[in-house]
Short mmCIF file of C-alpha atoms in Angstrom, two decimals:
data_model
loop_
_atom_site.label_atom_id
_atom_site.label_comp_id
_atom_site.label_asym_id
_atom_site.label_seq_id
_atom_site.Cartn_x
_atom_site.Cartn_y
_atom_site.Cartn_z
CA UNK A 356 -136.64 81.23 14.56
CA UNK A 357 -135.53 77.56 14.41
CA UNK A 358 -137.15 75.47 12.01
CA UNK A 359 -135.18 71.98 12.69
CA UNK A 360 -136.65 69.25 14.83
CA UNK A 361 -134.62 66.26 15.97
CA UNK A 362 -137.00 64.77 18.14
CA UNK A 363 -141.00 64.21 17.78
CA UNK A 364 -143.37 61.67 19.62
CA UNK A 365 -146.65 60.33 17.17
CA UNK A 366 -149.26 57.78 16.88
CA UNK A 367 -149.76 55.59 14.19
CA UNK A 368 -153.14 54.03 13.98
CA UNK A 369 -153.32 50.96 11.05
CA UNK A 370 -156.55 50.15 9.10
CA UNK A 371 -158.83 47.56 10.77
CA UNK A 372 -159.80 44.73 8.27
CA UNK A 373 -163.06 44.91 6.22
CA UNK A 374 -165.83 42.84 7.78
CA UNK A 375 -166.73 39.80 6.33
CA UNK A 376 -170.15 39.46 5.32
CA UNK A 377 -173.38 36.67 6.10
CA UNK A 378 -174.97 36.37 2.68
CA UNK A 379 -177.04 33.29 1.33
CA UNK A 380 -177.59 32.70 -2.35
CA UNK A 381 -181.26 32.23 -3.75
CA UNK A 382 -180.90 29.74 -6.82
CA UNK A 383 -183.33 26.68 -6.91
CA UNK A 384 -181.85 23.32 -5.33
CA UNK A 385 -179.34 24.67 -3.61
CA UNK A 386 -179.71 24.24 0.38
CA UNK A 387 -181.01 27.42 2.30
CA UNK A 388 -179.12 29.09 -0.95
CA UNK A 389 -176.18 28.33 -0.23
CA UNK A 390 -173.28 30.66 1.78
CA UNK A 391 -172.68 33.35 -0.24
CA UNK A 392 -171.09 35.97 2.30
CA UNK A 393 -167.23 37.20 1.12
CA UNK A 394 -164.23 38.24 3.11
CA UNK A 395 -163.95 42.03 4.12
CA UNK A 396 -160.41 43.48 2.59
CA UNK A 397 -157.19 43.67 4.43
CA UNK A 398 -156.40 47.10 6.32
CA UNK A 399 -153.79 49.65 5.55
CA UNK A 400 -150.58 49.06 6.78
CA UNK A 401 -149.05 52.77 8.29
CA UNK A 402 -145.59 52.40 6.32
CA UNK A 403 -142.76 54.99 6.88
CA UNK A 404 -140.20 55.78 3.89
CA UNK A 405 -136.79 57.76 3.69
CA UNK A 406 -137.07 60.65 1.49
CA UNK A 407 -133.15 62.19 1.12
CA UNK A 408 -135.00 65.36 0.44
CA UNK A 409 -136.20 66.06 3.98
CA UNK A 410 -133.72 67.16 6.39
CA UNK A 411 -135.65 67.78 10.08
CA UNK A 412 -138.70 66.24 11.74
CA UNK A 413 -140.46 69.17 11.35
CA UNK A 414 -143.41 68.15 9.48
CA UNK A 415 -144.24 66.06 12.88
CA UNK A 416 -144.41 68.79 14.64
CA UNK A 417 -148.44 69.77 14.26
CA UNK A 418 -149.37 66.06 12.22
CA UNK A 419 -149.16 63.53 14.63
CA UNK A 420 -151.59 60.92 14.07
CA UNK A 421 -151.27 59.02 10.79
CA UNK A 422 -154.12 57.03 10.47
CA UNK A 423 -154.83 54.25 7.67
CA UNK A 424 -157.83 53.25 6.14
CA UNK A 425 -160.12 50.17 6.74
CA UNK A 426 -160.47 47.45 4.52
CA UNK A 427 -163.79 47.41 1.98
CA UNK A 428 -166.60 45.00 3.93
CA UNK A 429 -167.34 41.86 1.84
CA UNK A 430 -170.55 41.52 -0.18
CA UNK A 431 -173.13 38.96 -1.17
CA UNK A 432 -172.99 36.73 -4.25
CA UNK A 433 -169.59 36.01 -3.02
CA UNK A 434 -167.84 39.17 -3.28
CA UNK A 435 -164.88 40.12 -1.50
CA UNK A 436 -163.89 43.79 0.18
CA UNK A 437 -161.22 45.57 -1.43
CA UNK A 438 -158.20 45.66 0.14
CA UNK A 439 -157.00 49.48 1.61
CA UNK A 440 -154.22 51.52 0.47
CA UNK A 441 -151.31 51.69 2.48
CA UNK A 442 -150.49 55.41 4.53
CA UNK A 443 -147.10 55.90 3.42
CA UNK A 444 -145.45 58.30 5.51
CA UNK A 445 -142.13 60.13 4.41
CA UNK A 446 -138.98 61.27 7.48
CA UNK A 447 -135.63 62.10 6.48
CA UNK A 448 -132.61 59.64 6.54
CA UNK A 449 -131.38 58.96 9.52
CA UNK A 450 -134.75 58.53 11.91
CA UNK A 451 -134.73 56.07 14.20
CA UNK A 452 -138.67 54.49 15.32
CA UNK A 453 -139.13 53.12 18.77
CA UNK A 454 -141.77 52.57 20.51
CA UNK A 455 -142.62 55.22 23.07
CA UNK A 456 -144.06 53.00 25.63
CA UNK A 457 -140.42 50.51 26.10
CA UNK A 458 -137.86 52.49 24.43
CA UNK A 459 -137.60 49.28 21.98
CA UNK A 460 -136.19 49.92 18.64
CA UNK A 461 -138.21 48.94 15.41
CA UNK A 462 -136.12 50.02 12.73
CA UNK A 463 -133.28 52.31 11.67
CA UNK A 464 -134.23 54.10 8.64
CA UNK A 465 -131.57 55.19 6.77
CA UNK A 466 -131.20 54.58 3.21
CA UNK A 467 -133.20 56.57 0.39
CA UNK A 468 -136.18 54.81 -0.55
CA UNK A 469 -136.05 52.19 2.86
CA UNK A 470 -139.51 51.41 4.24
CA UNK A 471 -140.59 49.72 7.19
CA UNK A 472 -144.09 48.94 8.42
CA UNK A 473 -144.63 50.61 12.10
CA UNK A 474 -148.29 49.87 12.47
CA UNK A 475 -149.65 46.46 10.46
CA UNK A 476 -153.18 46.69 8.47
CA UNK A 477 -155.60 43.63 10.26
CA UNK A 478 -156.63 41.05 8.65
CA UNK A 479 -160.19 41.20 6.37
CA UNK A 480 -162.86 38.94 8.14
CA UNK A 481 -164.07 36.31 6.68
CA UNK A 482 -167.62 35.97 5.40
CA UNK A 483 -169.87 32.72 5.71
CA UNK A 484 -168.44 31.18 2.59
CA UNK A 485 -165.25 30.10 4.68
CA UNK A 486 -167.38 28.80 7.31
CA UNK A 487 -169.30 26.06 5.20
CA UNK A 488 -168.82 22.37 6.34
CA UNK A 489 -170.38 18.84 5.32
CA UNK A 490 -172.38 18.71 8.57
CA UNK A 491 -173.16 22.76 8.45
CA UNK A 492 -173.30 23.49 4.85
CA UNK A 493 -175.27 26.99 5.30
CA UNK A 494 -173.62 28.71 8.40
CA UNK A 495 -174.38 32.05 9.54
CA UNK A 496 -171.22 33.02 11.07
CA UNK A 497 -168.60 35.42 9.55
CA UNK A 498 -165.75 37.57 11.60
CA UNK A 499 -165.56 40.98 11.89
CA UNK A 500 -162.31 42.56 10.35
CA UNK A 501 -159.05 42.39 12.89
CA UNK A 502 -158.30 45.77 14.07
CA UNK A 503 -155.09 47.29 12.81
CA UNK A 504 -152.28 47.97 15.17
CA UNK A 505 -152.10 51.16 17.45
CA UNK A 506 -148.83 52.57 18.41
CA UNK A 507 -147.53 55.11 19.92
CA UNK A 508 -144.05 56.17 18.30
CA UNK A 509 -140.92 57.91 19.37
CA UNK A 510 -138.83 59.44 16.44
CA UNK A 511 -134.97 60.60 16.81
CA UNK A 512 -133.57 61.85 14.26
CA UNK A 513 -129.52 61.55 13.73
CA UNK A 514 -127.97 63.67 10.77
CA UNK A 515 -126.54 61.51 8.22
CA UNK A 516 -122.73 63.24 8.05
CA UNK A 517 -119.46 61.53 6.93
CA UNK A 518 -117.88 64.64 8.63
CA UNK A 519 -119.07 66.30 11.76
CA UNK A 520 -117.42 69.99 12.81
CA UNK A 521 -116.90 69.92 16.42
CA UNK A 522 -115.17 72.95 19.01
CA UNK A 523 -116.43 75.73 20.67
CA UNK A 524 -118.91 78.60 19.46
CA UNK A 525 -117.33 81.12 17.34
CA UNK A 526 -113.98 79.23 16.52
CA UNK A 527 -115.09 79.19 12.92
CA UNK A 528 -116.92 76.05 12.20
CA UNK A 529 -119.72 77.61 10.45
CA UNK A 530 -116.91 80.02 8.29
CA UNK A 531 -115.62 77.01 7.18
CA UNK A 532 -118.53 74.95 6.12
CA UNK A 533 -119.50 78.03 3.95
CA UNK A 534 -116.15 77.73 2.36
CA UNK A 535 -115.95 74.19 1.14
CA UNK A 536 -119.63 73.09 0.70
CA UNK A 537 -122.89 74.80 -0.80
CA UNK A 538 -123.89 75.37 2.62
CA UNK A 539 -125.26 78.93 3.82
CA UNK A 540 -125.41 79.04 7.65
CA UNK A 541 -125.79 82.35 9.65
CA UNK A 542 -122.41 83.53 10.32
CA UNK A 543 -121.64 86.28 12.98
CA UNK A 544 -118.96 87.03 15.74
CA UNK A 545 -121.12 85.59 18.97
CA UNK A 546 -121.42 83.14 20.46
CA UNK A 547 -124.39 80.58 19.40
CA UNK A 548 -124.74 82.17 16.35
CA UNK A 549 -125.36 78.24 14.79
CA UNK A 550 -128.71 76.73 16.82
CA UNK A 551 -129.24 73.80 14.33
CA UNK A 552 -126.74 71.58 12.75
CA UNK A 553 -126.20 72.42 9.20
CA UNK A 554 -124.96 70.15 6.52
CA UNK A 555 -123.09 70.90 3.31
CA UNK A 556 -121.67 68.76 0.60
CA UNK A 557 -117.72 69.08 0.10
CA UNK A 558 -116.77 68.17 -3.75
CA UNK A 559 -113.09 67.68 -4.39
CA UNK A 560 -113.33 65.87 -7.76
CA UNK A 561 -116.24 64.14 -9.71
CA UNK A 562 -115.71 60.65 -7.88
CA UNK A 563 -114.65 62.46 -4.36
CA UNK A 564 -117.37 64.63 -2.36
CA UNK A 565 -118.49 64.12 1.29
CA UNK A 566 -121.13 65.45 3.60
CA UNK A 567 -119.88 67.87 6.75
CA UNK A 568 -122.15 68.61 9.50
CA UNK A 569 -121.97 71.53 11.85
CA UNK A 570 -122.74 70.68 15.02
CA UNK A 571 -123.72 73.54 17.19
CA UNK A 572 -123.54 74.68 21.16
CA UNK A 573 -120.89 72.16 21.93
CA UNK A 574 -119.56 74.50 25.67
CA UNK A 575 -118.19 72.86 28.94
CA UNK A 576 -121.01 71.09 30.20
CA UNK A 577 -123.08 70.22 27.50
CA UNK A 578 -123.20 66.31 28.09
CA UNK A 579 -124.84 67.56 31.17
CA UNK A 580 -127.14 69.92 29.84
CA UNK A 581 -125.21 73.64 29.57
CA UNK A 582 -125.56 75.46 26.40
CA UNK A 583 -127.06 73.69 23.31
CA UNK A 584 -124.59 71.24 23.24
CA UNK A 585 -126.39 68.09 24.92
CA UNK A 586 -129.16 68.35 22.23
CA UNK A 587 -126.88 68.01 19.09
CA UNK A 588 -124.12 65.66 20.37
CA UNK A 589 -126.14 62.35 19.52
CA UNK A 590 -125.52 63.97 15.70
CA UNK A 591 -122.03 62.87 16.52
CA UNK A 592 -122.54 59.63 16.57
CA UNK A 593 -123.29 58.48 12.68
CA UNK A 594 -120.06 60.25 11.68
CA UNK A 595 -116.94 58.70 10.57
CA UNK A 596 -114.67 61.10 11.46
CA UNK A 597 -114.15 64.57 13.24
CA UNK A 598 -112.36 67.85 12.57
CA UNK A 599 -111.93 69.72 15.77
CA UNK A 600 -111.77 73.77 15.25
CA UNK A 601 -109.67 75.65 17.55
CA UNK A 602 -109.36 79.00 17.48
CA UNK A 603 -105.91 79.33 17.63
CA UNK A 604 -105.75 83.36 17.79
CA UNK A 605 -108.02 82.78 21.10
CA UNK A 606 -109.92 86.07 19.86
CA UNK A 607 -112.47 85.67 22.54
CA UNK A 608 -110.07 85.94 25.44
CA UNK A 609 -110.32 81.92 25.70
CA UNK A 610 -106.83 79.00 25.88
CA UNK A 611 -106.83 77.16 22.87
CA UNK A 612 -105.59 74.23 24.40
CA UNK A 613 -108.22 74.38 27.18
CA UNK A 614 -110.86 74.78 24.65
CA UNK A 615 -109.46 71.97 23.11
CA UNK A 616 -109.52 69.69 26.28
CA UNK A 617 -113.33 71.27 27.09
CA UNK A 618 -114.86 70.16 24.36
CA UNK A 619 -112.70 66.45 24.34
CA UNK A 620 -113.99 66.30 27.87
CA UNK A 621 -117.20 66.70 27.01
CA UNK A 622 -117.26 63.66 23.84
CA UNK A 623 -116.42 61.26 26.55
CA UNK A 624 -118.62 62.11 28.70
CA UNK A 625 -120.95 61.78 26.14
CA UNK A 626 -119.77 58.26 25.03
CA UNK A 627 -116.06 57.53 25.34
CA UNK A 628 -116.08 56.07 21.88
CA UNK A 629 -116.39 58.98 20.51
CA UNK A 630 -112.65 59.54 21.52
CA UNK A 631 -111.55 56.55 19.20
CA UNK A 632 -112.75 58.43 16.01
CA UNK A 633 -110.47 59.57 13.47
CA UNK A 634 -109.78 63.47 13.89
CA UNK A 635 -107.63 66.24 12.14
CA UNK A 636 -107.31 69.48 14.66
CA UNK A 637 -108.12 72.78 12.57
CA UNK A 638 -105.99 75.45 13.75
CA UNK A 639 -108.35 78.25 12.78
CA UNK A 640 -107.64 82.19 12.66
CA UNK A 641 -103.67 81.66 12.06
CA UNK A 642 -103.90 85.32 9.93
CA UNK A 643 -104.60 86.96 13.50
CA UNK A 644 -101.36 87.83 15.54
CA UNK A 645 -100.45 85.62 18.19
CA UNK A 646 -102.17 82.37 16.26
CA UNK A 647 -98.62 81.10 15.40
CA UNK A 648 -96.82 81.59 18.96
CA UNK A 649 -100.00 79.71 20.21
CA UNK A 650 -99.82 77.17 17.90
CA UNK A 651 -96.62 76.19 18.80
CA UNK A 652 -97.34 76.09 22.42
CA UNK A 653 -100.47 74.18 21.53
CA UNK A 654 -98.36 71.33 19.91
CA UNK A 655 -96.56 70.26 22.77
CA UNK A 656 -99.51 70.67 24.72
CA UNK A 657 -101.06 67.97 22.22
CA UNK A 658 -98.45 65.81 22.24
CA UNK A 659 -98.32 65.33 25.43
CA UNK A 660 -102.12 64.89 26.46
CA UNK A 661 -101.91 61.88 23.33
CA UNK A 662 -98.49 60.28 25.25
CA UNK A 663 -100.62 60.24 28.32
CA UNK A 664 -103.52 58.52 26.58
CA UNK A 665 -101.70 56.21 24.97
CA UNK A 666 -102.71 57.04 21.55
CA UNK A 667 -101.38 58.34 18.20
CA UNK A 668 -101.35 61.89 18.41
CA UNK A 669 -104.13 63.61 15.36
CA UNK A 670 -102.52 66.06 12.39
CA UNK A 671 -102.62 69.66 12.99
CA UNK A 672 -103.30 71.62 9.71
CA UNK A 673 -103.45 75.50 10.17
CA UNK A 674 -105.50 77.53 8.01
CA UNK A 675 -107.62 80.54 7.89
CA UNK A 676 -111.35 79.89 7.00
CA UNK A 677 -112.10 83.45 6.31
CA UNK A 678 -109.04 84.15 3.80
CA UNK A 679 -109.15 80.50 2.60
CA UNK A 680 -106.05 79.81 3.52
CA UNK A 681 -105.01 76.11 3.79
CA UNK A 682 -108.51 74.62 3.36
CA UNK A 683 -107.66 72.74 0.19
CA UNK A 684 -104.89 70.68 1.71
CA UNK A 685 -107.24 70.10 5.04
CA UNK A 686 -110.13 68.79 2.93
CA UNK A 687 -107.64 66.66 0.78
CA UNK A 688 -106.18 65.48 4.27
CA UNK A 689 -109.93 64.42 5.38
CA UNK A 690 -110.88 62.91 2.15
CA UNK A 691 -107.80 60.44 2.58
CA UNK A 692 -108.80 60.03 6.68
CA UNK A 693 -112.06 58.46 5.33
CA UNK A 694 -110.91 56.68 2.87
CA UNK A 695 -109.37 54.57 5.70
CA UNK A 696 -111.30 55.35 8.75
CA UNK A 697 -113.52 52.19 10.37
CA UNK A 698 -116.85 53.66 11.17
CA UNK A 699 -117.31 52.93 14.98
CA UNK A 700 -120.82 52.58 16.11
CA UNK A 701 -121.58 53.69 19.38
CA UNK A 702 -124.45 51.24 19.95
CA UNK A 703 -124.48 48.63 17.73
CA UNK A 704 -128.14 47.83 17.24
CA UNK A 705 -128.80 51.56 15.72
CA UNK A 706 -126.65 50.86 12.98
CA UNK A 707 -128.26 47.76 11.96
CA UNK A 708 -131.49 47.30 10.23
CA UNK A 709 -134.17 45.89 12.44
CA UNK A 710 -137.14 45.40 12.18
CA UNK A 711 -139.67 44.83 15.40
CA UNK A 712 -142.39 42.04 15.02
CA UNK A 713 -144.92 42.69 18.00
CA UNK A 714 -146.03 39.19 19.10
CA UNK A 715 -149.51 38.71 20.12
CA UNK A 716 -150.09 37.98 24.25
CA UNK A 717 -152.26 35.14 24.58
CA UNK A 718 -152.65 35.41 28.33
CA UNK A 719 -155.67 37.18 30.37
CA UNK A 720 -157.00 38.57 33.41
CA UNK A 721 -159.57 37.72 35.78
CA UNK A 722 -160.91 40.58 37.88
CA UNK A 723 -163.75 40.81 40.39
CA UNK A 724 -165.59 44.40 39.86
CA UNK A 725 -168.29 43.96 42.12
CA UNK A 726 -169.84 41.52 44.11
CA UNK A 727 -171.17 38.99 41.55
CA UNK A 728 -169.61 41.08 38.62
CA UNK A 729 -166.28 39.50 36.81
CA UNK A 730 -164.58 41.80 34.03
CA UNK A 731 -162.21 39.57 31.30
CA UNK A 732 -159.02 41.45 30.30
CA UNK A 733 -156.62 40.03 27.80
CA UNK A 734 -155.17 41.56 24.24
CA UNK A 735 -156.02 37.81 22.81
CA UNK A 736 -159.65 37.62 23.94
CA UNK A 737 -160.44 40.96 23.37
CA UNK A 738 -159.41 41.19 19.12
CA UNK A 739 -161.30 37.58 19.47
CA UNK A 740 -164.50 39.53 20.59
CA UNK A 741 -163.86 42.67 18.10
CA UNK A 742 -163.84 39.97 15.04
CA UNK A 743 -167.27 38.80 16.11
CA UNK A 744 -170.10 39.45 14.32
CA UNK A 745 -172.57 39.43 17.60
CA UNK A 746 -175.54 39.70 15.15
CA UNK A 747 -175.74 35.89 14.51
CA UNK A 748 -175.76 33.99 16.68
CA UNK A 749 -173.71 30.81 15.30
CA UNK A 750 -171.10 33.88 15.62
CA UNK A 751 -171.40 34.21 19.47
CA UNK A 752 -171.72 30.32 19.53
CA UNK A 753 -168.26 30.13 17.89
CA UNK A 754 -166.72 32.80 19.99
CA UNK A 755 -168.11 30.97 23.23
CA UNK A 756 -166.07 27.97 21.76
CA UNK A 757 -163.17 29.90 21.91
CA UNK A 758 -162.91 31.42 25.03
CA UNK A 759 -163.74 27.52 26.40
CA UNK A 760 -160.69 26.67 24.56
CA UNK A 761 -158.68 29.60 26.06
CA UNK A 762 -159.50 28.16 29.36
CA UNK A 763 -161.38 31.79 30.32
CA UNK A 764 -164.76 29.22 31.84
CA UNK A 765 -162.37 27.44 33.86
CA UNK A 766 -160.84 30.21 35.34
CA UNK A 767 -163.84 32.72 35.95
CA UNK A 768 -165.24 29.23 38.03
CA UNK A 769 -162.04 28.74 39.41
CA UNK A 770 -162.15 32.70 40.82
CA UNK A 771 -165.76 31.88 42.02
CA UNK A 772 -167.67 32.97 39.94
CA UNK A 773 -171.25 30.99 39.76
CA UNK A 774 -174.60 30.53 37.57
CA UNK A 775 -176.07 34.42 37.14
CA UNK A 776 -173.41 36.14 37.71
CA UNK A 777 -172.60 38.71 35.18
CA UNK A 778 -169.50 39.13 32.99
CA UNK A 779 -168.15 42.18 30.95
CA UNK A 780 -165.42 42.18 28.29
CA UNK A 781 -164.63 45.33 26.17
CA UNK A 782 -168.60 46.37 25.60
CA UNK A 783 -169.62 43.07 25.64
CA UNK A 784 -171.63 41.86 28.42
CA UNK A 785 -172.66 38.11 29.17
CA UNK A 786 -173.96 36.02 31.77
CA UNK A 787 -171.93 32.86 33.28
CA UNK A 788 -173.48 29.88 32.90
CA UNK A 789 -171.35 27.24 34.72
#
């Protein structure tokens, strides 16, 4: 059974800020005690790291809600909350976060080591100390701690590969990684015997290795869903270069060149860039009879579809994966192509590092529930409300103050609402006064 994920959907929920707290000192002279209330700690941020170790998604598959912790509530004699701990979470290079919702990118993660916050820690509230003033020196208002983002995530994972092994099932690509990397994929005479891509490490000298990727399922029709092909090919895209397996010998009563042309066909349909990468064509299975007579056919054929193009026409290095032949002078020949092949991206804001601020919408909604019953809506108002402490009542004085200043009075009169009528926001519930 397949143990490699590529794609997973999650939630990450940040801590919400420690309270802050309404405390009064009780020392002699000092008016009403003085304010003595501190700020509640700072939530956990949900931060996600590259670990090089991991190599699949798979640990998403049954944990999907990370969830950081809240912020310490401040004390009295002037104490403040601790802040949280941070939830680090760990995904293998090469995931890319977006948010579910908009499809928006908020980072590429890709380096060993790289974080990135996805969901932001709020804010600790602050306690009555902050809120002391010549004309109110002993207030009794403090904030409740700002709730910590809530986001709902969409991971893709692309395999990190300098190299990726492309053709059709059974021409040998999985033969061949076996042969020139530490890699140990399945390896068997069907077709699909490779249903994840498999990575292996080539080392040519001390100061000359690369990573090769098998990429699995690629058939006519993939792009469009046939086979396994149209859930691997985005692999392609974070490789430099390509090294297209044919299986010259044509052992499974298949064309080479038509193989060839199937699987070429199916890279631009995919994303016609893909067509400008650097390749070498593998002519596997030459030790079979009829490999070289094919080959030479196969040539021509080449040259030609590359005239008609318009572009320079790839090498062609025979060898036989299973007897070793020629694999030394093909992984010599691919160490040089990357020495001076220009990575390509196919979209260009994937392979950069960005990182997605959400902004905070100040705007809000007016709706009329029921006759005489007005419900306020907004993402503004309503962290406003969550941050007040409704137990004082300086606190619900303040917040009134604020949603004067957001213009909310002016436009629940402007809707019609009137004196007595009742308005709810979040669990909050309030009559109008005009």
């Amino acid at each position: 059974m397949s143990t490699f994920l590529d794609r997973a959907r999650v939630t990450a929920i940040a801590g919400k800020g420690g309270d802050g707290m309404v405390a009064f000192r009780r020392e002699k002279y000092v008016p009403d005690g003085g304010p003595a209330g501190g700020d509640g700690g700072r939530g956990g941020d949900v931060i996600f790291k590259v670990d090089e170790g991991l190599r699949t998604l798979m640990d998403f598959r049954y944990n999907r809600h990370f969830k950081a912790n809240n912020g310490e509530n401040g004390m009295s004699k002037s104490k403040y909350g601790a802040d949280a701990k941070d939830l680090i979470v760990k995904v293998p290079p090469g995931t890319i976060v977006k948010e579910a919702e908009t499809g928006r990118l908020i980072v590429d993660l890709v380096d060993h080591g790289q974080e990135a916050i996805v969901a932001k820690g709020g804010r600790g509230g602050r306690g009555n100390i902050k809120f002391a003033t010549h004309k109110n020196p002993a207030p009794s208002i403090a904030e409740n701690g700002e709730p910590g983002e809530e986001l709902d995530l969409q991971l893709e994972l692309k395999v990190l590969a300098d190299i990726g092994l492309v053709g059709y099932p059974s021409v040998g690509k999985s033969t061949l990684l076996s042969v020139i990397s530490n890699a140990e994929p399945k390896i068997a005479d069907y077709q699909f015997t490779t249903l994840v891509p498999n990575l292996g490490v080539v080392h040519l000298a001390p100061d000359q290795e690369f990573v090769v990727a098998d990429m699995p399922g690629l058939i006519e029709g993939a792009s469009s869903g046939i086979g396994l092909g149209i859930h691997f090919l985005r692999h392609i895209e974070r490789t430099k270069g390509l090294l297209h397996i044919v299986d010259m010998a044509g052992v499974h009563g298949r064309e080479p060149f038509e193989d060839f042309i199937s699987i070429m066909n199916e890279l631009k349909v995919y994303n016609e860039k893909l067509l400008l990468r650097p390749m070498i064509v593998v002519a596997n299975k030459m030790d079979i009879p009829d490999a070289k007579e094919n080959l030479s056919n196969f040539k021509k054929q080449l040259e030609q579809y590359y005239q008609e193009l318009e572009m320079k026409t790839p090498e062609i290095y025979p060898i036989s994966a299973w007897q070793h032949a020629g694999v030394q002078e093909l992984m010599r020949a691919t160490y040089q192509l990357l020495q001076t092949a220009d990575f390509i991206p196919l979209e260009e804001e994937e392979n950069e590092h960005v990182d997605y601020v959400i902004e905070e919408d100040d705007s809000f909604e007016i709706v009329a529930v029921d006759e005489g019953l007005w419900e306020i809506r907004g993402e503004k108002i309503e962290k406003l409300y969550a941050m007040t402490n409704t137990a004082h009542d300086e606190s619900l004085q303040r917040f009134a103050r604020q949603m004067r200043s957001m213009g909310i009075d002016a436009a629940l009169r402007e809707a019609g609402a009137v004196d007595g009528d009742i308005v709810l926001l979040s669990d909050f519930q309030f009559e109008f006064v005009d």
